[in-house]
Each structure stands twice: as structure tokens, then as C-alpha cells.
Amino acid sequence: VKERGKNDFMIYDQTMEQQSLERRILENALRQGIKEEQFYIEYQPKMNMSTNELIGMEALVRWKHPDLGVISPGKFIPLAEETGLIVPLGEWILRESCKQALAWRDEGYPPLILSVNISVRQLEDVHFVEKVQTILHETRLDTKWLELEVTESVLANDKSTISILKELQNLGIHISVDDFGTGYSSLSYLKELPINTLKIDQSFIKDIHTNKASNEIAKAIINLAHSIGLNVIAEGIELKEHVDELSKDGCILGQGYYYSRPLKVGAFEDYMTNIHEA
Ligand code: C2E
Ligand code: CA
Ligand code: CA
Ligand code: CA
């Protein structure tokens, strides 16, 4: 009995160990991946839905692991955030996408706003503003073509992240609140905060044409944004019905599979070319 009890304990212990081992392996792989630049960026079109014009693009990172293949950000961004590796990775993403935006400009594509996702951990880095300035300087991208997407949770509590966002906005960078409507923060922060755009979370868009509550929430966000002078954009647009519903409610900016999935560089170039000719 004693033997057995000990074994049981060891099995339990092994499982725990196994988990932290897997985590450590993934963490090391991530570290290695950053060193070896195993990442690339896809760009998803942002549209003016009433004119069908391309207005911008969101940079979305992908990890191409040499053995495991392409890993989605949902799998590694949380770990990158927990371990702090999002700081060097996020810096790479910003530099890479700014470089690309300027390359497209130099190649004669129409000017577009580049949106880049920023994690809380990056805003907590005391050198963040400096890093952004360095990257913009290196890549010669004008601040007015850069937008940073931060989640509502970033804005909810911390005074210092807010002052960092203010500094960024003073430089001419746009700030967008991602996944708007899913956070738990009070709305009062909206009046003090350096925000340009609210991005309606895709969970409300998915059934906006069939669910009264989702529709009312989306409408409320659109009206709220407009009444306090902010832009509003919807994400996760998959159907014509989503476009129609949003247009009816006064939201003209949108992004989603209905227009395009996130695209690799070459495919995004084709998209820019074709929409131009259309
Ligand atoms: P997010 O910032 O809310 O990005 C939107 C996600 O929805 C993306 O998933 C995008 O591919 C997906 N999406 C776009 N249109 C549609 C649609 O019509 N229908 C559906 N069902 N999905 C759509 P992705 O690329 O897998 O990224 C997931 C999350 O990972 C992002 O959510 C963001 O939080 C994070 N992430 C991605 N790239 C970065 C990055 O470069 N930096 C940071 N910090 N986070 C990133
Ligand atoms: Ca986003
Ligand atoms: Ca989002
Ligand atoms: Ca999200």
C-alpha cells in the first residue's frame, strides 16, 4: 500500500512536471524563434464599407516553427506575454511591419494606415516610447500612418500606461481600443483617455443580423463613439448581412473574412492592386 501511494504521488507529480516541462520547451523554442526570426506577418485589409475602399491593414504575427509548422498567435502570444518575451517580439513586429508599410509606399501603392497590436507588457516597458520613436525614425514612416491597437484592460487601471499612451498620441500616433465591449472597465475612462477609435469586438458582429441583443450593443457602441467624437470600426465581418446591418447603424469601417483573410505580403500586394483596378 505504501508503495502504491508513493507511486500515485509520483504520477501526479510527473504530470505537473510534464506540464511545466512542456511550457519550458515552448518557452525555449519561442526564445530561439525570436533569435532566429522564425516569425512573419500577415496583413488584413481594413475597409471603408460604403465606398469599398481599402483604408488600412492590421499586422498579425505568425510563427513558422521549423518542425511544428505554423503556430497561431492564440497559442504563443499568451506565453510570450507571461514570460516577457512579447517585449522583444513586439519590437520586431513593429519594426518589420513599419518597414513593410514604407516599402509599399516606395513601390507606389496607395498610402494606408498600419495597425499594430500592442500588449500591456510592452506598455509597461519604460523604453517603449523611445523604441517606437527609433523604429519610426529608422523606417521613415510618418507617425500619422501608425495606429496601435490596445485592449480595454490596458486602459482600465494603470496611470502610467495611460500617460505612455498620451505621449504616443502626442507624437501623432493613433490609438484604437481593440475588442471593445468585452472588458470589465467602466466607460468613464473614455473621456480622459487618449483614444481615437473603438473597435467593436467580433463577438457582437457574428450574430448582429440575427440576435437583437448583439445588434443593440453594436448600435450603442457606434452611437457612443460618434457622440464623443471617436471613430468606430467593426471586426469579424464575414457576411454581406453584417455589412448591411452595420451600414444601417452608421458604422462604415470594417474588417473581416468577408473582405479578406489576413494575407502574406505577396497576396496583400495583389489585393491592393486588384481593389485599385476594381
Ligand atoms: P485580435 O487583435 O482581436 O485580431 C483579430 C483576430 O481575428 C485575428 O486572429 C484575425 O485573423 C481574426 N479574424 C479576422 N477577421 C475575422 C473574421 O471575419 N472572422 C473570424 N472568425 N476571425 C477573424 P489571429 O491572427 O489568430 O490573432 C489572434 C489574436 O492574437 C489577436 O486578436 C491578438 O490579440 C493576438 N495577436 C495577433 N498578432 C499579434 C501581434 O502582432 N502582437 C500582439 N501583441 N498580439 C497579436
Ligand atoms: Ca487587433
Ligand atoms: Ca480584436
Ligand atoms: Ca481578440
PDB file of N, CA, C and O in Angstrom, residues 84-154:
ATOM      1  N   GLY A  84       7.357  37.681 -20.762  1.00  0.00           N
ATOM      2  CA  GLY A  84       8.009  38.954 -21.096  1.00  0.00           C
ATOM      3  C   GLY A  84       8.650  38.939 -22.477  1.00  0.00           C
ATOM      4  O   GLY A  84       9.162  39.961 -22.932  1.00  0.00           O
ATOM      5  N   LEU A  85       8.622  37.785 -23.143  1.00  0.00           N
ATOM      6  CA  LEU A  85       9.233  37.700 -24.476  1.00  0.00           C
ATOM      7  C   LEU A  85       8.474  38.541 -25.501  1.00  0.00           C
ATOM      8  O   LEU A  85       8.982  38.827 -26.584  1.00  0.00           O
ATOM      9  N   ILE A  86       7.261  38.964 -25.140  1.00  0.00           N
ATOM     10  CA  ILE A  86       6.489  39.828 -26.036  1.00  0.00           C
ATOM     11  C   ILE A  86       7.209  41.170 -26.236  1.00  0.00           C
ATOM     12  O   ILE A  86       6.992  41.838 -27.247  1.00  0.00           O
ATOM     13  N   VAL A  87       8.074  41.539 -25.291  1.00  0.00           N
ATOM     14  CA  VAL A  87       8.776  42.820 -25.436  1.00  0.00           C
ATOM     15  C   VAL A  87       9.719  42.798 -26.650  1.00  0.00           C
ATOM     16  O   VAL A  87       9.547  43.605 -27.566  1.00  0.00           O
ATOM     17  N   PRO A  88      10.679  41.850 -26.718  1.00  0.00           N
ATOM     18  CA  PRO A  88      11.487  41.799 -27.949  1.00  0.00           C
ATOM     19  C   PRO A  88      10.687  41.387 -29.179  1.00  0.00           C
ATOM     20  O   PRO A  88      10.906  41.927 -30.273  1.00  0.00           O
ATOM     21  N   LEU A  89       9.740  40.461 -29.022  1.00  0.00           N
ATOM     22  CA  LEU A  89       8.947  40.031 -30.177  1.00  0.00           C
ATOM     23  C   LEU A  89       8.095  41.180 -30.714  1.00  0.00           C
ATOM     24  O   LEU A  89       8.038  41.424 -31.920  1.00  0.00           O
ATOM     25  N   GLY A  90       7.468  41.907 -29.797  1.00  0.00           N
ATOM     26  CA  GLY A  90       6.618  43.034 -30.194  1.00  0.00           C
ATOM     27  C   GLY A  90       7.418  44.126 -30.895  1.00  0.00           C
ATOM     28  O   GLY A  90       6.937  44.757 -31.836  1.00  0.00           O
ATOM     29  N   GLU A  91       8.637  44.306 -30.445  1.00  0.00           N
ATOM     30  CA  GLU A  91       9.509  45.292 -31.084  1.00  0.00           C
ATOM     31  C   GLU A  91       9.834  44.862 -32.511  1.00  0.00           C
ATOM     32  O   GLU A  91       9.810  45.669 -33.441  1.00  0.00           O
ATOM     33  N   TRP A  92      10.086  43.557 -32.685  1.00  0.00           N
ATOM     34  CA  TRP A  92      10.359  43.026 -34.029  1.00  0.00           C
ATOM     35  C   TRP A  92       9.136  43.209 -34.937  1.00  0.00           C
ATOM     36  O   TRP A  92       9.262  43.643 -36.085  1.00  0.00           O
ATOM     37  N   ILE A  93       7.954  42.909 -34.391  1.00  0.00           N
ATOM     38  CA  ILE A  93       6.710  43.019 -35.175  1.00  0.00           C
ATOM     39  C   ILE A  93       6.502  44.466 -35.637  1.00  0.00           C
ATOM     40  O   ILE A  93       6.181  44.727 -36.797  1.00  0.00           O
ATOM     41  N   LEU A  94       6.721  45.404 -34.711  1.00  0.00           N
ATOM     42  CA  LEU A  94       6.529  46.813 -35.048  1.00  0.00           C
ATOM     43  C   LEU A  94       7.520  47.267 -36.117  1.00  0.00           C
ATOM     44  O   LEU A  94       7.141  47.911 -37.107  1.00  0.00           O
ATOM     45  N   ARG A  95       8.782  46.895 -35.932  1.00  0.00           N
ATOM     46  CA  ARG A  95       9.807  47.301 -36.898  1.00  0.00           C
ATOM     47  C   ARG A  95       9.534  46.698 -38.277  1.00  0.00           C
ATOM     48  O   ARG A  95       9.546  47.391 -39.292  1.00  0.00           O
ATOM     49  N   GLU A  96       9.244  45.397 -38.276  1.00  0.00           N
ATOM     50  CA  GLU A  96       9.007  44.669 -39.522  1.00  0.00           C
ATOM     51  C   GLU A  96       7.800  45.248 -40.286  1.00  0.00           C
ATOM     52  O   GLU A  96       7.869  45.462 -41.496  1.00  0.00           O
ATOM     53  N   SER A  97       6.722  45.525 -39.563  1.00  0.00           N
ATOM     54  CA  SER A  97       5.516  45.995 -40.255  1.00  0.00           C
ATOM     55  C   SER A  97       5.678  47.450 -40.712  1.00  0.00           C
ATOM     56  O   SER A  97       5.180  47.818 -41.777  1.00  0.00           O
ATOM     57  N   CYS A  98       6.382  48.262 -39.930  1.00  0.00           N
ATOM     58  CA  CYS A  98       6.641  49.644 -40.366  1.00  0.00           C
ATOM     59  C   CYS A  98       7.523  49.644 -41.614  1.00  0.00           C
ATOM     60  O   CYS A  98       7.302  50.414 -42.548  1.00  0.00           O
ATOM     61  N   LYS A  99       8.528  48.767 -41.614  1.00  0.00           N
ATOM     62  CA  LYS A  99       9.408  48.643 -42.781  1.00  0.00           C
ATOM     63  C   LYS A  99       8.589  48.282 -44.015  1.00  0.00           C
ATOM     64  O   LYS A  99       8.763  48.859 -45.088  1.00  0.00           O
ATOM     65  N   GLN A 100       7.697  47.311 -43.839  1.00  0.00           N
ATOM     66  CA  GLN A 100       6.862  46.849 -44.946  1.00  0.00           C
ATOM     67  C   GLN A 100       5.945  47.967 -45.442  1.00  0.00           C
ATOM     68  O   GLN A 100       5.794  48.166 -46.644  1.00  0.00           O
ATOM     69  N   ALA A 101       5.364  48.685 -44.492  1.00  0.00           N
ATOM     70  CA  ALA A 101       4.452  49.778 -44.876  1.00  0.00           C
ATOM     71  C   ALA A 101       5.192  50.799 -45.725  1.00  0.00           C
ATOM     72  O   ALA A 101       4.674  51.276 -46.741  1.00  0.00           O
ATOM     73  N   LEU A 102       6.413  51.123 -45.319  1.00  0.00           N
ATOM     74  CA  LEU A 102       7.163  52.104 -46.099  1.00  0.00           C
ATOM     75  C   LEU A 102       7.615  51.549 -47.444  1.00  0.00           C
ATOM     76  O   LEU A 102       7.606  52.256 -48.453  1.00  0.00           O
ATOM     77  N   ALA A 103       7.973  50.259 -47.465  1.00  0.00           N
ATOM     78  CA  ALA A 103       8.372  49.633 -48.732  1.00  0.00           C
ATOM     79  C   ALA A 103       7.217  49.726 -49.733  1.00  0.00           C
ATOM     80  O   ALA A 103       7.427  50.064 -50.902  1.00  0.00           O
ATOM     81  N   TRP A 104       6.002  49.454 -49.268  1.00  0.00           N
ATOM     82  CA  TRP A 104       4.840  49.547 -50.163  1.00  0.00           C
ATOM     83  C   TRP A 104       4.652  50.972 -50.668  1.00  0.00           C
ATOM     84  O   TRP A 104       4.317  51.212 -51.822  1.00  0.00           O
ATOM     85  N   ARG A 105       4.882  51.910 -49.773  1.00  0.00           N
ATOM     86  CA  ARG A 105       4.765  53.313 -50.151  1.00  0.00           C
ATOM     87  C   ARG A 105       5.778  53.635 -51.247  1.00  0.00           C
ATOM     88  O   ARG A 105       5.443  54.241 -52.267  1.00  0.00           O
ATOM     89  N   ASP A 106       7.014  53.177 -51.037  1.00  0.00           N
ATOM     90  CA  ASP A 106       8.082  53.437 -52.006  1.00  0.00           C
ATOM     91  C   ASP A 106       7.800  52.762 -53.346  1.00  0.00           C
ATOM     92  O   ASP A 106       8.248  53.228 -54.387  1.00  0.00           O
ATOM     93  N   GLU A 107       7.077  51.637 -53.300  1.00  0.00           N
ATOM     94  CA  GLU A 107       6.755  50.924 -54.543  1.00  0.00           C
ATOM     95  C   GLU A 107       5.539  51.518 -55.241  1.00  0.00           C
ATOM     96  O   GLU A 107       5.104  51.011 -56.280  1.00  0.00           O
ATOM     97  N   GLY A 108       4.958  52.562 -54.648  1.00  0.00           N
ATOM     98  CA  GLY A 108       3.871  53.262 -55.324  1.00  0.00           C
ATOM     99  C   GLY A 108       2.465  52.805 -54.961  1.00  0.00           C
ATOM    100  O   GLY A 108       1.492  53.242 -55.584  1.00  0.00           O
ATOM    101  N   TYR A 109       2.344  51.940 -53.961  1.00  0.00           N
ATOM    102  CA  TYR A 109       0.994  51.567 -53.510  1.00  0.00           C
ATOM    103  C   TYR A 109       0.380  52.752 -52.773  1.00  0.00           C
ATOM    104  O   TYR A 109       1.094  53.580 -52.218  1.00  0.00           O
ATOM    105  N   PRO A 110      -0.951  52.825 -52.747  1.00  0.00           N
ATOM    106  CA  PRO A 110      -1.585  53.953 -52.064  1.00  0.00           C
ATOM    107  C   PRO A 110      -1.304  53.927 -50.557  1.00  0.00           C
ATOM    108  O   PRO A 110      -1.157  52.859 -49.982  1.00  0.00           O
ATOM    109  N   PRO A 111      -1.218  55.091 -49.950  1.00  0.00           N
ATOM    110  CA  PRO A 111      -0.924  55.162 -48.513  1.00  0.00           C
ATOM    111  C   PRO A 111      -2.038  54.543 -47.666  1.00  0.00           C
ATOM    112  O   PRO A 111      -3.217  54.813 -47.891  1.00  0.00           O
ATOM    113  N   LEU A 112      -1.657  53.710 -46.727  1.00  0.00           N
ATOM    114  CA  LEU A 112      -2.617  53.045 -45.849  1.00  0.00           C
ATOM    115  C   LEU A 112      -2.166  53.199 -44.407  1.00  0.00           C
ATOM    116  O   LEU A 112      -0.969  53.293 -44.132  1.00  0.00           O
ATOM    117  N   ILE A 113      -3.149  53.191 -43.505  1.00  0.00           N
ATOM    118  CA  ILE A 113      -2.796  53.211 -42.084  1.00  0.00           C
ATOM    119  C   ILE A 113      -2.428  51.800 -41.641  1.00  0.00           C
ATOM    120  O   ILE A 113      -3.121  50.835 -41.961  1.00  0.00           O
ATOM    121  N   LEU A 114      -1.323  51.707 -40.935  1.00  0.00           N
ATOM    122  CA  LEU A 114      -0.870  50.417 -40.411  1.00  0.00           C
ATOM    123  C   LEU A 114      -1.294  50.292 -38.946  1.00  0.00           C
ATOM    124  O   LEU A 114      -0.953  51.147 -38.128  1.00  0.00           O
ATOM    125  N   SER A 115      -2.042  49.228 -38.632  1.00  0.00           N
ATOM    126  CA  SER A 115      -2.430  48.974 -37.241  1.00  0.00           C
ATOM    127  C   SER A 115      -1.605  47.825 -36.680  1.00  0.00           C
ATOM    128  O   SER A 115      -1.510  46.764 -37.298  1.00  0.00           O
ATOM    129  N   VAL A 116      -1.050  48.045 -35.498  1.00  0.00           N
ATOM    130  CA  VAL A 116      -0.220  47.019 -34.860  1.00  0.00           C
ATOM    131  C   VAL A 116      -0.755  46.754 -33.454  1.00  0.00           C
ATOM    132  O   VAL A 116      -1.049  47.694 -32.711  1.00  0.00           O
ATOM    133  N   ASN A 117      -0.907  45.480 -33.117  1.00  0.00           N
ATOM    134  CA  ASN A 117      -1.375  45.112 -31.775  1.00  0.00           C
ATOM    135  C   ASN A 117      -0.256  45.269 -30.752  1.00  0.00           C
ATOM    136  O   ASN A 117       0.878  44.837 -30.992  1.00  0.00           O
ATOM    137  N   ILE A 118      -0.591  45.867 -29.631  1.00  0.00           N
ATOM    138  CA  ILE A 118       0.400  46.087 -28.577  1.00  0.00           C
ATOM    139  C   ILE A 118      -0.116  45.479 -27.273  1.00  0.00           C
ATOM    140  O   ILE A 118      -1.253  45.732 -26.873  1.00  0.00           O
ATOM    141  N   SER A 119       0.702  44.675 -26.618  1.00  0.00           N
ATOM    142  CA  SER A 119       0.324  44.060 -25.341  1.00  0.00           C
ATOM    143  C   SER A 119       0.635  44.987 -24.176  1.00  0.00           C
ATOM    144  O   SER A 119       1.529  45.830 -24.259  1.00  0.00           O
ATOM    145  N   VAL A 120      -0.091  44.768 -23.096  1.00  0.00           N
ATOM    146  CA  VAL A 120       0.137  45.549 -21.872  1.00  0.00           C
ATOM    147  C   VAL A 120       1.605  45.547 -21.466  1.00  0.00           C
ATOM    148  O   VAL A 120       2.155  46.575 -21.092  1.00  0.00           O
ATOM    149  N   ARG A 121       2.202  44.349 -21.534  1.00  0.00           N
ATOM    150  CA  ARG A 121       3.599  44.222 -21.128  1.00  0.00           C
ATOM    151  C   ARG A 121       4.518  45.179 -21.878  1.00  0.00           C
ATOM    152  O   ARG A 121       5.504  45.671 -21.335  1.00  0.00           O
ATOM    153  N   GLN A 122       4.209  45.438 -23.133  1.00  0.00           N
ATOM    154  CA  GLN A 122       5.042  46.362 -23.915  1.00  0.00           C
ATOM    155  C   GLN A 122       4.889  47.800 -23.408  1.00  0.00           C
ATOM    156  O   GLN A 122       5.856  48.546 -23.385  1.00  0.00           O
ATOM    157  N   LEU A 123       3.666  48.135 -23.003  1.00  0.00           N
ATOM    158  CA  LEU A 123       3.433  49.494 -22.497  1.00  0.00           C
ATOM    159  C   LEU A 123       4.067  49.697 -21.131  1.00  0.00           C
ATOM    160  O   LEU A 123       4.314  50.822 -20.707  1.00  0.00           O
ATOM    161  N   GLU A 124       4.317  48.590 -20.438  1.00  0.00           N
ATOM    162  CA  GLU A 124       4.957  48.691 -19.125  1.00  0.00           C
ATOM    163  C   GLU A 124       6.471  48.856 -19.244  1.00  0.00           C
ATOM    164  O   GLU A 124       7.138  49.191 -18.275  1.00  0.00           O
ATOM    165  N   ASP A 125       6.986  48.606 -20.417  1.00  0.00           N
ATOM    166  CA  ASP A 125       8.420  48.760 -20.665  1.00  0.00           C
ATOM    167  C   ASP A 125       8.759  50.262 -20.686  1.00  0.00           C
ATOM    168  O   ASP A 125       8.216  51.014 -21.481  1.00  0.00           O
ATOM    169  N   VAL A 126       9.660  50.681 -19.791  1.00  0.00           N
ATOM    170  CA  VAL A 126       9.950  52.112 -19.674  1.00  0.00           C
ATOM    171  C   VAL A 126      10.555  52.710 -20.946  1.00  0.00           C
ATOM    172  O   VAL A 126      10.534  53.917 -21.137  1.00  0.00           O
ATOM    173  N   HIS A 127      11.085  51.850 -21.798  1.00  0.00           N
ATOM    174  CA  HIS A 127      11.698  52.357 -23.031  1.00  0.00           C
ATOM    175  C   HIS A 127      10.767  52.312 -24.233  1.00  0.00           C
ATOM    176  O   HIS A 127      11.202  52.540 -25.353  1.00  0.00           O
ATOM    177  N   PHE A 128       9.487  51.990 -23.983  1.00  0.00           N
ATOM    178  CA  PHE A 128       8.600  51.746 -25.123  1.00  0.00           C
ATOM    179  C   PHE A 128       8.487  52.940 -26.081  1.00  0.00           C
ATOM    180  O   PHE A 128       8.657  52.792 -27.294  1.00  0.00           O
ATOM    181  N   VAL A 129       8.234  54.125 -25.532  1.00  0.00           N
ATOM    182  CA  VAL A 129       8.049  55.296 -26.393  1.00  0.00           C
ATOM    183  C   VAL A 129       9.311  55.556 -27.221  1.00  0.00           C
ATOM    184  O   VAL A 129       9.248  55.798 -28.433  1.00  0.00           O
ATOM    185  N   GLU A 130      10.439  55.451 -26.535  1.00  0.00           N
ATOM    186  CA  GLU A 130      11.737  55.608 -27.186  1.00  0.00           C
ATOM    187  C   GLU A 130      11.897  54.614 -28.345  1.00  0.00           C
ATOM    188  O   GLU A 130      12.336  54.968 -29.437  1.00  0.00           O
ATOM    189  N   LYS A 131      11.535  53.350 -28.068  1.00  0.00           N
ATOM    190  CA  LYS A 131      11.653  52.310 -29.097  1.00  0.00           C
ATOM    191  C   LYS A 131      10.775  52.617 -30.297  1.00  0.00           C
ATOM    192  O   LYS A 131      11.202  52.461 -31.444  1.00  0.00           O
ATOM    193  N   VAL A 132       9.563  53.057 -30.027  1.00  0.00           N
ATOM    194  CA  VAL A 132       8.647  53.399 -31.125  1.00  0.00           C
ATOM    195  C   VAL A 132       9.242  54.528 -31.955  1.00  0.00           C
ATOM    196  O   VAL A 132       9.252  54.472 -33.189  1.00  0.00           O
ATOM    197  N   GLN A 133       9.773  55.525 -31.274  1.00  0.00           N
ATOM    198  CA  GLN A 133      10.365  56.659 -31.996  1.00  0.00           C
ATOM    199  C   GLN A 133      11.556  56.235 -32.847  1.00  0.00           C
ATOM    200  O   GLN A 133      11.708  56.672 -33.982  1.00  0.00           O
ATOM    201  N   THR A 134      12.390  55.369 -32.268  1.00  0.00           N
ATOM    202  CA  THR A 134      13.543  54.865 -33.015  1.00  0.00           C
ATOM    203  C   THR A 134      13.096  54.124 -34.266  1.00  0.00           C
ATOM    204  O   THR A 134      13.626  54.341 -35.361  1.00  0.00           O
ATOM    205  N   ILE A 135      12.100  53.254 -34.098  1.00  0.00           N
ATOM    206  CA  ILE A 135      11.611  52.467 -35.236  1.00  0.00           C
ATOM    207  C   ILE A 135      11.039  53.375 -36.322  1.00  0.00           C
ATOM    208  O   ILE A 135      11.323  53.207 -37.512  1.00  0.00           O
ATOM    209  N   LEU A 136      10.263  54.373 -35.901  1.00  0.00           N
ATOM    210  CA  LEU A 136       9.675  55.280 -36.893  1.00  0.00           C
ATOM    211  C   LEU A 136      10.762  56.084 -37.605  1.00  0.00           C
ATOM    212  O   LEU A 136      10.684  56.347 -38.799  1.00  0.00           O
ATOM    213  N   HIS A 137      11.783  56.432 -36.845  1.00  0.00           N
ATOM    214  CA  HIS A 137      12.889  57.171 -37.421  1.00  0.00           C
ATOM    215  C   HIS A 137      13.646  56.308 -38.439  1.00  0.00           C
ATOM    216  O   HIS A 137      13.896  56.727 -39.565  1.00  0.00           O
ATOM    217  N   GLU A 138      13.970  55.082 -38.011  1.00  0.00           N
ATOM    218  CA  GLU A 138      14.668  54.134 -38.895  1.00  0.00           C
ATOM    219  C   GLU A 138      13.904  53.866 -40.175  1.00  0.00           C
ATOM    220  O   GLU A 138      14.477  53.751 -41.256  1.00  0.00           O
ATOM    221  N   THR A 139      12.583  53.676 -40.006  1.00  0.00           N
ATOM    222  CA  THR A 139      11.804  53.259 -41.166  1.00  0.00           C
ATOM    223  C   THR A 139      11.242  54.457 -41.930  1.00  0.00           C
ATOM    224  O   THR A 139      10.618  54.282 -42.971  1.00  0.00           O
ATOM    225  N   ARG A 140      11.448  55.657 -41.413  1.00  0.00           N
ATOM    226  CA  ARG A 140      10.971  56.879 -42.042  1.00  0.00           C
ATOM    227  C   ARG A 140       9.452  56.897 -42.247  1.00  0.00           C
ATOM    228  O   ARG A 140       8.945  57.545 -43.148  1.00  0.00           O
ATOM    229  N   LEU A 141       8.737  56.150 -41.404  1.00  0.00           N
ATOM    230  CA  LEU A 141       7.284  56.162 -41.511  1.00  0.00           C
ATOM    231  C   LEU A 141       6.732  57.316 -40.670  1.00  0.00           C
ATOM    232  O   LEU A 141       7.093  57.459 -39.513  1.00  0.00           O
ATOM    233  N   ASP A 142       5.886  58.127 -41.266  1.00  0.00           N
ATOM    234  CA  ASP A 142       5.303  59.239 -40.529  1.00  0.00           C
ATOM    235  C   ASP A 142       4.308  58.718 -39.481  1.00  0.00           C
ATOM    236  O   ASP A 142       3.535  57.804 -39.755  1.00  0.00           O
ATOM    237  N   THR A 143       4.354  59.321 -38.287  1.00  0.00           N
ATOM    238  CA  THR A 143       3.521  58.831 -37.176  1.00  0.00           C
ATOM    239  C   THR A 143       2.038  58.775 -37.528  1.00  0.00           C
ATOM    240  O   THR A 143       1.316  57.956 -36.989  1.00  0.00           O
ATOM    241  N   LYS A 144       1.597  59.656 -38.416  1.00  0.00           N
ATOM    242  CA  LYS A 144       0.157  59.688 -38.670  1.00  0.00           C
ATOM    243  C   LYS A 144      -0.334  58.449 -39.422  1.00  0.00           C
ATOM    244  O   LYS A 144      -1.523  58.222 -39.530  1.00  0.00           O
ATOM    245  N   TRP A 145       0.588  57.626 -39.923  1.00  0.00           N
ATOM    246  CA  TRP A 145       0.192  56.393 -40.614  1.00  0.00           C
ATOM    247  C   TRP A 145       0.245  55.180 -39.705  1.00  0.00           C
ATOM    248  O   TRP A 145       0.052  54.056 -40.141  1.00  0.00           O
ATOM    249  N   LEU A 146       0.526  55.420 -38.426  1.00  0.00           N
ATOM    250  CA  LEU A 146       0.615  54.296 -37.482  1.00  0.00           C
ATOM    251  C   LEU A 146      -0.505  54.355 -36.457  1.00  0.00           C
ATOM    252  O   LEU A 146      -0.796  55.407 -35.883  1.00  0.00           O
ATOM    253  N   GLU A 147      -1.120  53.205 -36.251  1.00  0.00           N
ATOM    254  CA  GLU A 147      -2.144  53.066 -35.223  1.00  0.00           C
ATOM    255  C   GLU A 147      -1.764  51.895 -34.327  1.00  0.00           C
ATOM    256  O   GLU A 147      -1.325  50.861 -34.817  1.00  0.00           O
ATOM    257  N   LEU A 148      -1.912  52.092 -33.019  1.00  0.00           N
ATOM    258  CA  LEU A 148      -1.642  50.992 -32.098  1.00  0.00           C
ATOM    259  C   LEU A 148      -2.962  50.492 -31.528  1.00  0.00           C
ATOM    260  O   LEU A 148      -3.800  51.293 -31.099  1.00  0.00           O
ATOM    261  N   GLU A 149      -3.169  49.179 -31.561  1.00  0.00           N
ATOM    262  CA  GLU A 149      -4.381  48.582 -31.001  1.00  0.00           C
ATOM    263  C   GLU A 149      -4.068  48.037 -29.618  1.00  0.00           C
ATOM    264  O   GLU A 149      -3.192  47.182 -29.466  1.00  0.00           O
ATOM    265  N   VAL A 150      -4.776  48.550 -28.630  1.00  0.00           N
ATOM    266  CA  VAL A 150      -4.598  48.050 -27.265  1.00  0.00           C
ATOM    267  C   VAL A 150      -5.956  47.569 -26.751  1.00  0.00           C
ATOM    268  O   VAL A 150      -6.988  48.052 -27.200  1.00  0.00           O
ATOM    269  N   THR A 151      -5.950  46.601 -25.846  1.00  0.00           N
ATOM    270  CA  THR A 151      -7.243  46.143 -25.339  1.00  0.00           C
ATOM    271  C   THR A 151      -7.705  47.043 -24.204  1.00  0.00           C
ATOM    272  O   THR A 151      -6.908  47.730 -23.565  1.00  0.00           O
ATOM    273  N   GLU A 152      -9.003  46.981 -23.989  1.00  0.00           N
ATOM    274  CA  GLU A 152      -9.656  47.775 -22.970  1.00  0.00           C
ATOM    275  C   GLU A 152      -8.999  47.615 -21.603  1.00  0.00           C
ATOM    276  O   GLU A 152      -8.901  48.571 -20.840  1.00  0.00           O
ATOM    277  N   SER A 153      -8.562  46.401 -21.305  1.00  0.00           N
ATOM    278  CA  SER A 153      -7.990  46.116 -19.987  1.00  0.00           C
ATOM    279  C   SER A 153      -6.763  46.984 -19.710  1.00  0.00           C
ATOM    280  O   SER A 153      -6.496  47.352 -18.573  1.00  0.00           O
ATOM    281  N   VAL A 154      -6.027  47.329 -20.764  1.00  0.00           N
ATOM    282  CA  VAL A 154      -4.842  48.179 -20.622  1.00  0.00           C
ATOM    283  C   VAL A 154      -5.224  49.529 -20.040  1.00  0.00           C
ATOM    284  O   VAL A 154      -4.499  50.125 -19.248  1.00  0.00           O
TER     285      VAL A 154
END
